[in-house]
JSON list of C-alpha atoms and ligand atoms in Angstrom, two decimals:
[
{"chain": "G", "resi": 1, "resn": "UNK", "atom": "CA", "xyz": [-10.22, 11.14, -21.26]},
{"chain": "G", "resi": 2, "resn": "UNK", "atom": "CA", "xyz": [-12.52, 12.66, -18.66]},
{"chain": "G", "resi": 3, "resn": "UNK", "atom": "CA", "xyz": [-13.24, 16.36, -19.11]},
{"chain": "G", "resi": 4, "resn": "UNK", "atom": "CA", "xyz": [-11.29, 18.58, -16.74]},
{"chain": "G", "resi": 5, "resn": "UNK", "atom": "CA", "xyz": [-12.92, 21.25, -14.60]},
{"chain": "G", "resi": 6, "resn": "UNK", "atom": "CA", "xyz": [-10.91, 24.30, -13.59]},
{"chain": "G", "resi": 7, "resn": "UNK", "atom": "CA", "xyz": [-11.27, 25.93, -10.18]},
{"chain": "G", "resi": 8, "resn": "UNK", "atom": "CA", "xyz": [-9.29, 28.51, -8.22]},
{"chain": "G", "resi": 9, "resn": "UNK", "atom": "CA", "xyz": [-7.57, 28.00, -4.87]},
{"chain": "G", "resi": 10, "resn": "UNK", "atom": "CA", "xyz": [-6.74, 30.89, -2.54]},
{"chain": "G", "resi": 11, "resn": "UNK", "atom": "CA", "xyz": [-4.00, 30.51, 0.06]},
{"chain": "G", "resi": 12, "resn": "UNK", "atom": "CA", "xyz": [-1.29, 32.42, 1.90]},
{"chain": "G", "resi": 13, "resn": "UNK", "atom": "CA", "xyz": [1.84, 33.12, -0.18]},
{"chain": "G", "resi": 14, "resn": "UNK", "atom": "CA", "xyz": [4.06, 31.41, 2.38]},
{"chain": "G", "resi": 15, "resn": "UNK", "atom": "CA", "xyz": [2.03, 28.22, 2.27]},
{"chain": "G", "resi": 16, "resn": "UNK", "atom": "CA", "xyz": [2.02, 28.21, -1.53]},
{"chain": "G", "resi": 17, "resn": "UNK", "atom": "CA", "xyz": [5.78, 28.76, -1.56]},
{"chain": "G", "resi": 18, "resn": "UNK", "atom": "CA", "xyz": [6.28, 25.71, 0.69]},
{"chain": "G", "resi": 19, "resn": "UNK", "atom": "CA", "xyz": [3.92, 23.68, -1.46]},
{"chain": "G", "resi": 20, "resn": "UNK", "atom": "CA", "xyz": [5.83, 24.61, -4.63]},
{"chain": "G", "resi": 21, "resn": "UNK", "atom": "CA", "xyz": [9.12, 23.53, -3.02]},
{"chain": "G", "resi": 22, "resn": "UNK", "atom": "CA", "xyz": [7.51, 20.28, -1.87]},
{"chain": "G", "resi": 23, "resn": "UNK", "atom": "CA", "xyz": [6.09, 19.46, -5.30]},
{"chain": "G", "resi": 24, "resn": "UNK", "atom": "CA", "xyz": [9.25, 20.48, -7.19]},
{"chain": "G", "resi": 25, "resn": "UNK", "atom": "CA", "xyz": [11.20, 18.05, -5.02]},
{"chain": "G", "resi": 26, "resn": "UNK", "atom": "CA", "xyz": [8.80, 15.29, -6.00]},
{"chain": "G", "resi": 27, "resn": "UNK", "atom": "CA", "xyz": [9.14, 16.01, -9.70]},
{"chain": "G", "resi": 28, "resn": "UNK", "atom": "CA", "xyz": [5.64, 17.34, -10.40]},
{"chain": "G", "resi": 29, "resn": "UNK", "atom": "CA", "xyz": [5.43, 19.34, -13.65]},
{"chain": "G", "resi": 30, "resn": "UNK", "atom": "CA", "xyz": [2.69, 21.63, -12.33]},
{"chain": "G", "resi": 31, "resn": "UNK", "atom": "CA", "xyz": [0.55, 22.43, -9.29]},
{"chain": "G", "resi": 32, "resn": "UNK", "atom": "CA", "xyz": [-2.55, 20.82, -10.78]},
{"chain": "G", "resi": 33, "resn": "UNK", "atom": "CA", "xyz": [-1.05, 17.34, -10.87]},
{"chain": "G", "resi": 34, "resn": "UNK", "atom": "CA", "xyz": [0.26, 17.76, -7.31]},
{"chain": "G", "resi": 35, "resn": "UNK", "atom": "CA", "xyz": [-3.16, 18.89, -6.03]},
{"chain": "G", "resi": 36, "resn": "UNK", "atom": "CA", "xyz": [-4.88, 16.01, -7.86]},
{"chain": "G", "resi": 37, "resn": "UNK", "atom": "CA", "xyz": [-2.57, 13.50, -6.13]},
{"chain": "G", "resi": 38, "resn": "UNK", "atom": "CA", "xyz": [-3.24, 15.06, -2.71]},
{"chain": "G", "resi": 39, "resn": "UNK", "atom": "CA", "xyz": [-6.99, 14.76, -3.33]},
{"chain": "G", "resi": 40, "resn": "UNK", "atom": "CA", "xyz": [-6.67, 11.14, -4.49]},
{"chain": "G", "resi": 41, "resn": "UNK", "atom": "CA", "xyz": [-4.65, 10.30, -1.37]},
{"chain": "G", "resi": 42, "resn": "UNK", "atom": "CA", "xyz": [-7.26, 11.94, 0.85]},
{"chain": "G", "resi": 43, "resn": "UNK", "atom": "CA", "xyz": [-10.04, 9.92, -0.84]},
{"chain": "G", "resi": 44, "resn": "UNK", "atom": "CA", "xyz": [-8.07, 6.68, -0.44]},
{"chain": "G", "resi": 45, "resn": "UNK", "atom": "CA", "xyz": [-7.48, 7.45, 3.26]},
{"chain": "G", "resi": 46, "resn": "UNK", "atom": "CA", "xyz": [-11.20, 8.03, 3.66]},
{"chain": "G", "resi": 47, "resn": "UNK", "atom": "CA", "xyz": [-12.04, 4.67, 2.04]},
{"chain": "G", "resi": 48, "resn": "UNK", "atom": "CA", "xyz": [-9.65, 2.95, 4.44]},
{"chain": "G", "resi": 49, "resn": "UNK", "atom": "CA", "xyz": [-10.95, 4.78, 7.51]},
{"chain": "G", "resi": 50, "resn": "UNK", "atom": "CA", "xyz": [-14.56, 3.95, 6.59]},
{"chain": "G", "resi": 51, "resn": "UNK", "atom": "CA", "xyz": [-13.78, 0.25, 6.10]},
{"chain": "G", "resi": 52, "resn": "UNK", "atom": "CA", "xyz": [-14.76, 0.18, 2.43]},
{"chain": "G", "resi": 53, "resn": "UNK", "atom": "CA", "xyz": [-13.53, -2.24, -0.23]},
{"chain": "G", "resi": 54, "resn": "UNK", "atom": "CA", "xyz": [-9.84, -1.54, -0.82]},
{"chain": "G", "resi": 55, "resn": "UNK", "atom": "CA", "xyz": [-6.73, -3.07, -2.33]},
{"chain": "G", "resi": 56, "resn": "UNK", "atom": "CA", "xyz": [-3.35, -3.15, -0.67]},
{"chain": "G", "resi": 57, "resn": "UNK", "atom": "CA", "xyz": [0.06, -4.69, -1.16]},
{"chain": "G", "resi": 58, "resn": "UNK", "atom": "CA", "xyz": [1.94, -6.25, 1.73]},
{"chain": "G", "resi": 59, "resn": "UNK", "atom": "CA", "xyz": [5.70, -6.41, 1.20]},
{"chain": "G", "resi": 60, "resn": "UNK", "atom": "CA", "xyz": [7.65, -8.68, 3.51]},
{"chain": "G", "resi": 61, "resn": "UNK", "atom": "CA", "xyz": [11.27, -9.83, 3.73]},
{"chain": "G", "resi": 62, "resn": "UNK", "atom": "CA", "xyz": [12.14, -12.96, 5.67]},
{"chain": "G", "resi": 63, "resn": "UNK", "atom": "CA", "xyz": [14.78, -15.63, 6.06]},
{"chain": "G", "resi": 64, "resn": "UNK", "atom": "CA", "xyz": [13.37, -18.85, 4.62]},
{"chain": "G", "resi": 65, "resn": "UNK", "atom": "CA", "xyz": [15.85, -20.89, 6.71]},
{"chain": "G", "resi": 66, "resn": "UNK", "atom": "CA", "xyz": [14.07, -19.89, 9.93]},
{"chain": "G", "resi": 67, "resn": "UNK", "atom": "CA", "xyz": [12.30, -23.04, 11.07]},
{"chain": "G", "resi": 68, "resn": "UNK", "atom": "CA", "xyz": [8.70, -23.33, 9.81]},
{"chain": "G", "resi": 69, "resn": "UNK", "atom": "CA", "xyz": [8.51, -19.62, 8.90]},
{"chain": "G", "resi": 70, "resn": "UNK", "atom": "CA", "xyz": [7.84, -20.09, 5.16]},
{"chain": "G", "resi": 71, "resn": "UNK", "atom": "CA", "xyz": [5.17, -22.70, 5.99]},
{"chain": "G", "resi": 72, "resn": "UNK", "atom": "CA", "xyz": [3.57, -20.38, 8.53]},
{"chain": "G", "resi": 73, "resn": "UNK", "atom": "CA", "xyz": [3.41, -17.47, 6.05]},
{"chain": "G", "resi": 74, "resn": "UNK", "atom": "CA", "xyz": [1.92, -19.73, 3.37]},
{"chain": "G", "resi": 75, "resn": "UNK", "atom": "CA", "xyz": [-0.62, -21.08, 5.85]},
{"chain": "G", "resi": 76, "resn": "UNK", "atom": "CA", "xyz": [-1.67, -17.54, 6.80]},
{"chain": "G", "resi": 77, "resn": "UNK", "atom": "CA", "xyz": [-2.22, -16.66, 3.16]},
{"chain": "G", "resi": 78, "resn": "UNK", "atom": "CA", "xyz": [-4.25, -19.82, 2.56]},
{"chain": "G", "resi": 79, "resn": "UNK", "atom": "CA", "xyz": [-6.45, -19.04, 5.55]},
{"chain": "G", "resi": 80, "resn": "UNK", "atom": "CA", "xyz": [-7.29, -15.69, 3.87]},
{"chain": "G", "resi": 81, "resn": "UNK", "atom": "CA", "xyz": [-7.57, -17.08, 0.33]},
{"chain": "G", "resi": 82, "resn": "UNK", "atom": "CA", "xyz": [-10.67, -14.99, -0.39]},
{"chain": "G", "resi": 83, "resn": "UNK", "atom": "CA", "xyz": [-8.71, -11.79, 0.13]},
{"chain": "G", "resi": 84, "resn": "UNK", "atom": "CA", "xyz": [-5.19, -12.77, -0.97]},
{"chain": "G", "resi": 85, "resn": "UNK", "atom": "CA", "xyz": [-5.39, -12.47, -4.75]},
{"chain": "G", "resi": 86, "resn": "UNK", "atom": "CA", "xyz": [-1.75, -12.80, -5.79]},
{"chain": "G", "resi": 87, "resn": "UNK", "atom": "CA", "xyz": [1.71, -13.33, -4.36]},
{"chain": "G", "resi": 88, "resn": "UNK", "atom": "CA", "xyz": [5.07, -12.52, -5.92]},
{"chain": "G", "resi": 89, "resn": "UNK", "atom": "CA", "xyz": [8.02, -14.37, -4.42]},
{"chain": "G", "resi": 90, "resn": "UNK", "atom": "CA", "xyz": [11.65, -13.48, -5.11]},
{"chain": "G", "resi": 91, "resn": "UNK", "atom": "CA", "xyz": [14.66, -15.39, -3.72]},
{"chain": "G", "resi": 92, "resn": "UNK", "atom": "CA", "xyz": [16.90, -12.43, -2.84]},
{"chain": "G", "resi": 93, "resn": "UNK", "atom": "CA", "xyz": [19.96, -14.49, -1.93]},
{"chain": "G", "resi": 94, "resn": "UNK", "atom": "CA", "xyz": [20.76, -17.80, -0.22]},
{"chain": "G", "resi": 95, "resn": "UNK", "atom": "CA", "xyz": [18.78, -16.87, 2.89]},
{"chain": "G", "resi": 96, "resn": "UNK", "atom": "CA", "xyz": [16.32, -14.08, 2.25]},
{"chain": "G", "resi": 97, "resn": "UNK", "atom": "CA", "xyz": [13.03, -13.98, 0.37]},
{"chain": "G", "resi": 98, "resn": "UNK", "atom": "CA", "xyz": [10.97, -10.99, -0.66]},
{"chain": "G", "resi": 99, "resn": "UNK", "atom": "CA", "xyz": [7.22, -11.40, -1.02]},
{"chain": "G", "resi": 100, "resn": "UNK", "atom": "CA", "xyz": [4.66, -8.94, -2.32]},
{"chain": "G", "resi": 101, "resn": "UNK", "atom": "CA", "xyz": [1.15, -10.06, -1.44]},
{"chain": "G", "resi": 102, "resn": "UNK", "atom": "CA", "xyz": [-1.81, -8.32, -3.10]},
{"chain": "G", "resi": 103, "resn": "UNK", "atom": "CA", "xyz": [-4.82, -8.24, -0.79]},
{"chain": "G", "resi": 104, "resn": "UNK", "atom": "CA", "xyz": [-8.35, -7.07, -1.62]},
{"chain": "G", "resi": 105, "resn": "UNK", "atom": "CA", "xyz": [-11.29, -6.76, 0.73]},
{"chain": "G", "resi": 106, "resn": "UNK", "atom": "CA", "xyz": [-12.74, -4.63, 3.50]},
{"chain": "G", "resi": 107, "resn": "UNK", "atom": "CA", "xyz": [-10.12, -2.23, 4.80]},
{"chain": "G", "resi": 108, "resn": "UNK", "atom": "CA", "xyz": [-10.13, -3.69, 8.33]},
{"chain": "G", "resi": 109, "resn": "UNK", "atom": "CA", "xyz": [-9.65, -7.23, 7.04]},
{"chain": "G", "resi": 110, "resn": "UNK", "atom": "CA", "xyz": [-6.81, -6.17, 4.71]},
{"chain": "G", "resi": 111, "resn": "UNK", "atom": "CA", "xyz": [-5.16, -4.36, 7.64]},
{"chain": "G", "resi": 112, "resn": "UNK", "atom": "CA", "xyz": [-5.60, -7.45, 9.82]},
{"chain": "G", "resi": 113, "resn": "UNK", "atom": "CA", "xyz": [-4.00, -9.74, 7.23]},
{"chain": "G", "resi": 114, "resn": "UNK", "atom": "CA", "xyz": [-1.10, -7.30, 6.80]},
{"chain": "G", "resi": 115, "resn": "UNK", "atom": "CA", "xyz": [-0.57, -7.05, 10.57]},
{"chain": "G", "resi": 116, "resn": "UNK", "atom": "CA", "xyz": [-0.57, -10.84, 10.86]},
{"chain": "G", "resi": 117, "resn": "UNK", "atom": "CA", "xyz": [1.99, -11.34, 8.08]},
{"chain": "G", "resi": 118, "resn": "UNK", "atom": "CA", "xyz": [4.27, -8.47, 9.10]},
{"chain": "G", "resi": 119, "resn": "UNK", "atom": "CA", "xyz": [4.03, -9.41, 12.79]},
{"chain": "G", "resi": 120, "resn": "UNK", "atom": "CA", "xyz": [5.05, -13.02, 12.23]},
{"chain": "G", "resi": 121, "resn": "UNK", "atom": "CA", "xyz": [8.22, -13.81, 14.16]},
{"chain": "G", "resi": 122, "resn": "UNK", "atom": "CA", "xyz": [11.14, -13.93, 11.74]},
{"chain": "G", "resi": 123, "resn": "UNK", "atom": "CA", "xyz": [9.81, -11.38, 9.26]},
{"chain": "G", "resi": 124, "resn": "UNK", "atom": "CA", "xyz": [12.64, -8.82, 9.23]},
{"chain": "G", "resi": 125, "resn": "UNK", "atom": "CA", "xyz": [10.75, -6.07, 7.40]},
{"chain": "G", "resi": 126, "resn": "UNK", "atom": "CA", "xyz": [7.20, -5.50, 6.30]},
{"chain": "G", "resi": 127, "resn": "UNK", "atom": "CA", "xyz": [5.02, -2.73, 5.01]},
{"chain": "G", "resi": 128, "resn": "UNK", "atom": "CA", "xyz": [1.43, -2.33, 3.87]},
{"chain": "G", "resi": 129, "resn": "UNK", "atom": "CA", "xyz": [0.76, 0.05, 1.01]},
{"chain": "G", "resi": 130, "resn": "UNK", "atom": "CA", "xyz": [-2.86, 1.14, 1.05]},
{"chain": "G", "resi": 131, "resn": "UNK", "atom": "CA", "xyz": [-4.36, 1.85, -2.32]},
{"chain": "G", "resi": 132, "resn": "UNK", "atom": "CA", "xyz": [-7.70, 1.60, -4.03]},
{"chain": "G", "resi": 133, "resn": "UNK", "atom": "CA", "xyz": [-9.34, -0.34, -6.82]},
{"chain": "G", "resi": 134, "resn": "UNK", "atom": "CA", "xyz": [-10.24, 3.00, -8.35]},
{"chain": "G", "resi": 135, "resn": "UNK", "atom": "CA", "xyz": [-11.56, 6.46, -7.65]},
{"chain": "G", "resi": 136, "resn": "UNK", "atom": "CA", "xyz": [-14.65, 7.56, -9.57]},
{"chain": "T", "resi": 201, "resn": "NI", "atom": "NI1", "xyz": [12.52, -17.62, -1.61]}
]
């Protein structure tokens, strides 16, 4: 495990009180872990805003009985085969399918692929989760 470095943080009592309530609600055991997650999130946001190499998951729900929709979604993924690295497909019920598509590439391209999939007519819900291949 990487060696930990300790450092102090000064802030107003009211702000710290709100932060403690926020982190307790999320189940953090201590402030350090909560602060580490905030820092990781900030670094991931920076990678995305600077169009660096990123990884994301696109989750979509759609009705496979809608004419040509499944074919269209498959076609879109094939046309981005360099970036689309894996797809999980679950038949939710007789009509609806859930797909989780893992996309890796430049942030703008990953965002573009997500927008295209989520924006396809007939997709009833979609969301891109922006993450990273790793933080140094
Ligand atoms: Ni299905």
